[in-house]
Coordinates of C-alpha atoms in Angstrom, one line a residue:
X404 CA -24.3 -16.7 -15.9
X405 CA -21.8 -19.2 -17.2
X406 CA -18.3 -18.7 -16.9
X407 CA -16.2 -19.1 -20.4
X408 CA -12.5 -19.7 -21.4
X409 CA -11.2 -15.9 -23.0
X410 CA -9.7 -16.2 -26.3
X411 CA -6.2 -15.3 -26.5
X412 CA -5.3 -12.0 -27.7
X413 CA -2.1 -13.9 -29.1
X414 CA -1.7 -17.1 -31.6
X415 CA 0.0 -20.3 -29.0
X416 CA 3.3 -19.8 -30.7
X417 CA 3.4 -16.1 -30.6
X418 CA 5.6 -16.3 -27.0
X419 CA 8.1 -18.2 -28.2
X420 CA 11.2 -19.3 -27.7
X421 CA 10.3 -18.1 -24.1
X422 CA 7.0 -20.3 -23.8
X423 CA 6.4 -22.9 -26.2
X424 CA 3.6 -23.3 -28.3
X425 CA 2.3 -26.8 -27.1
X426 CA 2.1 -25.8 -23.2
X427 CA 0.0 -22.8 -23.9
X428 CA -2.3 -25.1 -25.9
X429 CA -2.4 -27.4 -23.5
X430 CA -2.4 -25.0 -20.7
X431 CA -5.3 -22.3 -22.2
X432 CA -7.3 -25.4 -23.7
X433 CA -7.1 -28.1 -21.4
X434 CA -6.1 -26.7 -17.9
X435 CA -8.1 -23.2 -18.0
X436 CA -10.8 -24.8 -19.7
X437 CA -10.8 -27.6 -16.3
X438 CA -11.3 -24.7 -14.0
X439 CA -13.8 -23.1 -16.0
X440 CA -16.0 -26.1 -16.4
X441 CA -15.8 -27.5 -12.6
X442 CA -17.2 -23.9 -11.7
X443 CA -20.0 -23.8 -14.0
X444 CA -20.5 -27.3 -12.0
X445 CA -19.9 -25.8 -8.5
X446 CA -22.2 -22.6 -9.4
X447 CA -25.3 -24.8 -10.8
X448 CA -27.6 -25.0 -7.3
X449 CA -26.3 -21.7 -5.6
X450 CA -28.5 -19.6 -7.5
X451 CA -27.7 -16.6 -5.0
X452 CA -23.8 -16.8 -6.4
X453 CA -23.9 -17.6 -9.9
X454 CA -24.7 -14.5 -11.5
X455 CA -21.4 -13.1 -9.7
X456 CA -19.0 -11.4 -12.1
X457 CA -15.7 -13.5 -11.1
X458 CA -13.9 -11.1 -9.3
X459 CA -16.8 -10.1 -7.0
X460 CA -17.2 -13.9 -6.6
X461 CA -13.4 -14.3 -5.4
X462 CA -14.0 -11.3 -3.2
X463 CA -16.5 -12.7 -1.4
X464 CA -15.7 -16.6 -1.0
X465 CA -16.2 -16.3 2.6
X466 CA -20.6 -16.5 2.3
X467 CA -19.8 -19.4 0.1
X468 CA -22.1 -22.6 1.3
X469 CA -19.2 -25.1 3.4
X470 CA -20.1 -28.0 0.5
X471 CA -19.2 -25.4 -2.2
X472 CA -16.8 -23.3 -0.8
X473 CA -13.6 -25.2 -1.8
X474 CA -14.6 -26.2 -5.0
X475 CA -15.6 -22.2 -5.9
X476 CA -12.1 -21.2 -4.3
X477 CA -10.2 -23.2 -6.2
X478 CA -11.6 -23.5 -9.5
X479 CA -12.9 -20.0 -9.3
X480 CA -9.5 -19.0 -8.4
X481 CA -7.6 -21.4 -11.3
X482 CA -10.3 -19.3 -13.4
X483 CA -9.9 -15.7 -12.3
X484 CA -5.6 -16.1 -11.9
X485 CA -5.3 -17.3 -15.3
X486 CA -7.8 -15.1 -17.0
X487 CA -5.7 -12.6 -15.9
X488 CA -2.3 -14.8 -16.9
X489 CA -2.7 -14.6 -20.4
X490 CA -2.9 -10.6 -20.2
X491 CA -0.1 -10.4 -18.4
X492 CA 1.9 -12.1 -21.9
X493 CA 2.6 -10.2 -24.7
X494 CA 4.7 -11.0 -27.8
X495 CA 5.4 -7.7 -27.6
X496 CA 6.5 -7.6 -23.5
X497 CA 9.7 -7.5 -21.6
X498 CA 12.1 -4.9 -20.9
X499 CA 11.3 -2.1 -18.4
X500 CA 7.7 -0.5 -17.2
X501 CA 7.6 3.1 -17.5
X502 CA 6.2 6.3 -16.1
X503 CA 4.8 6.1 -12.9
X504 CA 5.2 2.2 -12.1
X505 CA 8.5 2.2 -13.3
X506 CA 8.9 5.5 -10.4
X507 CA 6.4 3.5 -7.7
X508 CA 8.4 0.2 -8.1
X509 CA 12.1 2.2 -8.2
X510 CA 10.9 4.2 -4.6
X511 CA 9.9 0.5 -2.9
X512 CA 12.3 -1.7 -4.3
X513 CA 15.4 0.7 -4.6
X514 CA 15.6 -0.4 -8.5
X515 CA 13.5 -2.6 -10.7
X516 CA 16.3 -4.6 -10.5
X517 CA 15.9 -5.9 -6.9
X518 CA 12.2 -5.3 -7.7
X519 CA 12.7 -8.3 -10.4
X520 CA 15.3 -10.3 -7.0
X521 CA 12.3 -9.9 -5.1
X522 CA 9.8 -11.7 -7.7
X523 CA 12.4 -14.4 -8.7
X524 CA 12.8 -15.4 -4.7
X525 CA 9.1 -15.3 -4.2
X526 CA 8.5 -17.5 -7.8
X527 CA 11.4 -19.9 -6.9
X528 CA 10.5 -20.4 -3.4
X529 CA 7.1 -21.1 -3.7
X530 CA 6.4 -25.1 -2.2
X531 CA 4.6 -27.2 -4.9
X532 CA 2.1 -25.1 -6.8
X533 CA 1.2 -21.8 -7.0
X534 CA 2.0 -18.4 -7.9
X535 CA 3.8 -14.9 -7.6
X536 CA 2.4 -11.6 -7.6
X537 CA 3.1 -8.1 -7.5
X538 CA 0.1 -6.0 -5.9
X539 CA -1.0 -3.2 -4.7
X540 CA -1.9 -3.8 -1.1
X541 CA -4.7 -2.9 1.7
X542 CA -1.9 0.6 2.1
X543 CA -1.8 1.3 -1.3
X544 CA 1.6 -0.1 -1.4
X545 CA 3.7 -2.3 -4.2
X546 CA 4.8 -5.9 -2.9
X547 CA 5.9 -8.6 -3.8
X548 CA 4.1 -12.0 -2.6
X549 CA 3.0 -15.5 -3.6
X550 CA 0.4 -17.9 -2.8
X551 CA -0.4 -21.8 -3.1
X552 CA -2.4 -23.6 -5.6
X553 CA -4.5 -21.4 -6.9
X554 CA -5.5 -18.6 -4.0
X555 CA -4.5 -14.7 -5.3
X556 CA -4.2 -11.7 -3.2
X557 CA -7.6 -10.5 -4.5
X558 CA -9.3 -13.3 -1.8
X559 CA -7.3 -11.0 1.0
X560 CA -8.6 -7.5 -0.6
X561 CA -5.2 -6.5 -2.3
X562 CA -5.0 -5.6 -5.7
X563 CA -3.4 -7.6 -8.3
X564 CA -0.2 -5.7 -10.8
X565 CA 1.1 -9.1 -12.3
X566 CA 1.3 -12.8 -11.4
X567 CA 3.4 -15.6 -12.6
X568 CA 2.2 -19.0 -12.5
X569 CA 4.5 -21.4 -11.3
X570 CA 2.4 -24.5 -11.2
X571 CA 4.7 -27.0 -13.0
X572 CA 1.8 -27.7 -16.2
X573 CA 3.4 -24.3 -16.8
X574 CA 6.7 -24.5 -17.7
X575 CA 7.5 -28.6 -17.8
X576 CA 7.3 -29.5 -20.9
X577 CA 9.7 -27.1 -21.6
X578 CA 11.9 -26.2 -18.7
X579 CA 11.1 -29.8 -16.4
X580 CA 12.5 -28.9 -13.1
X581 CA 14.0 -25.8 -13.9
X582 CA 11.8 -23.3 -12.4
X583 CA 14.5 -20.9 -12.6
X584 CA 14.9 -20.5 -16.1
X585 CA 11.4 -20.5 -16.9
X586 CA 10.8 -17.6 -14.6
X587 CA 14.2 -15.8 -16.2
X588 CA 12.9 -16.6 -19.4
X589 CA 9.1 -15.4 -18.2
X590 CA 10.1 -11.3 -18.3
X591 CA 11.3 -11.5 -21.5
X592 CA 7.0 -11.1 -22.1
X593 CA 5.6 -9.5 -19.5
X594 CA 3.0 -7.4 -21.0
X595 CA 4.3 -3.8 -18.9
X596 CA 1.6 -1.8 -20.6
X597 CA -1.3 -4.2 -19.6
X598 CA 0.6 -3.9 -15.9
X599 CA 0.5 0.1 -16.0
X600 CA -3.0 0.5 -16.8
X601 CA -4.0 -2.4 -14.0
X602 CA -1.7 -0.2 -12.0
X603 CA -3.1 3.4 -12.9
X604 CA -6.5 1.9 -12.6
X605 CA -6.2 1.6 -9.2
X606 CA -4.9 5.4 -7.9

């Protein structure tokens, strides 16, 4: 089974002002497409792996030959975070969740307010590269995390709600080293209804 790039649901330009239209060309076409390619690569000999759908492949990096293992992790991961990134946008997006992840988030966090505190600290103090997620863990309980490079809670067994990727090809042309407003500007397209379902899906 090869791995493919998704096709957005969503024209390049449709997230702006908020993202710009030339980093999610260049971040869709030329980064996604990176990690998709180098796992096709990784995947070519390991013939008892590559028919893996990607999430059962990320679940299970751990019986991954040693001279593969990295290269699956990490381009397997760039490949299964970012397939996901581009449902979490939405033209659409921002504001509020509702129903019962707006009530789950409200009964952990106090507010969605201090939920969105929570985020921002985790997105803004991630070292280097990485990302921030919002999950559904092990307990069946929201929090609020992050992880480097390109590792997700899905490696640990958690469930993924919504991620933010704060690797700098993200934001920089843009934002340059204002993390902070790209991640303030960020909720303004959070696709909440995409979030519910994930949410829903796993009760």
């Amino acid at each position: 089974m090869k791995h493919t790039l998704p096709n957005l649901e969503y024209q390049y330009d449709a997230l702006e002002p908020h993202i710009d239209k030339e980093t999610m060309e260049i971040h869709h076409t030329k980064h996604h497409q990176a990690y998709v390619t180098k796992l096709n690569q990784a995947l070519e000999n390991q013939e008892a792996f590559k028919e893996k759908e990607l999430e059962a492949l990320m679940a299970s990096l751990e019986e991954l030959p040693q001279e593969v293992y990295w290269a699956v992790r990490n381009n397997g991961g760039g490949h299964y975070n970012h397939r996901l990134f581009w449902k979490f946008l939405s033209p659409q997006g921002g504001g509020k969740p509702t129903g019962k992840l707006l009530e789950a988030i409200e009964k952990t966090f106090g507010s969605f307010e201090a939920f969105q505190e929570s985020f921002n600290k985790a997105a803004t103090t991630r070292f280097g590269s990485g990302w921030a997620w919002l999950i559904l863990n092990k307990n069946k309980e929201l929090e609020v995390t992050s992880t480097p490079n390109q590792d997700n809670p899905l490696m640990d067994g958690n469930d993924i709600l919504l991620g933010l990727d704060v690797w700098e090809h993200a934001y920089y042309l843009k934002y340059q080293n204002k993390r902070p407003d790209y991640i303030h500007a960020w909720w303004n397209v959070v696709n909440w209804d995409y979030v519910s379902q994930r949410y829903e899906s796993f009760q």
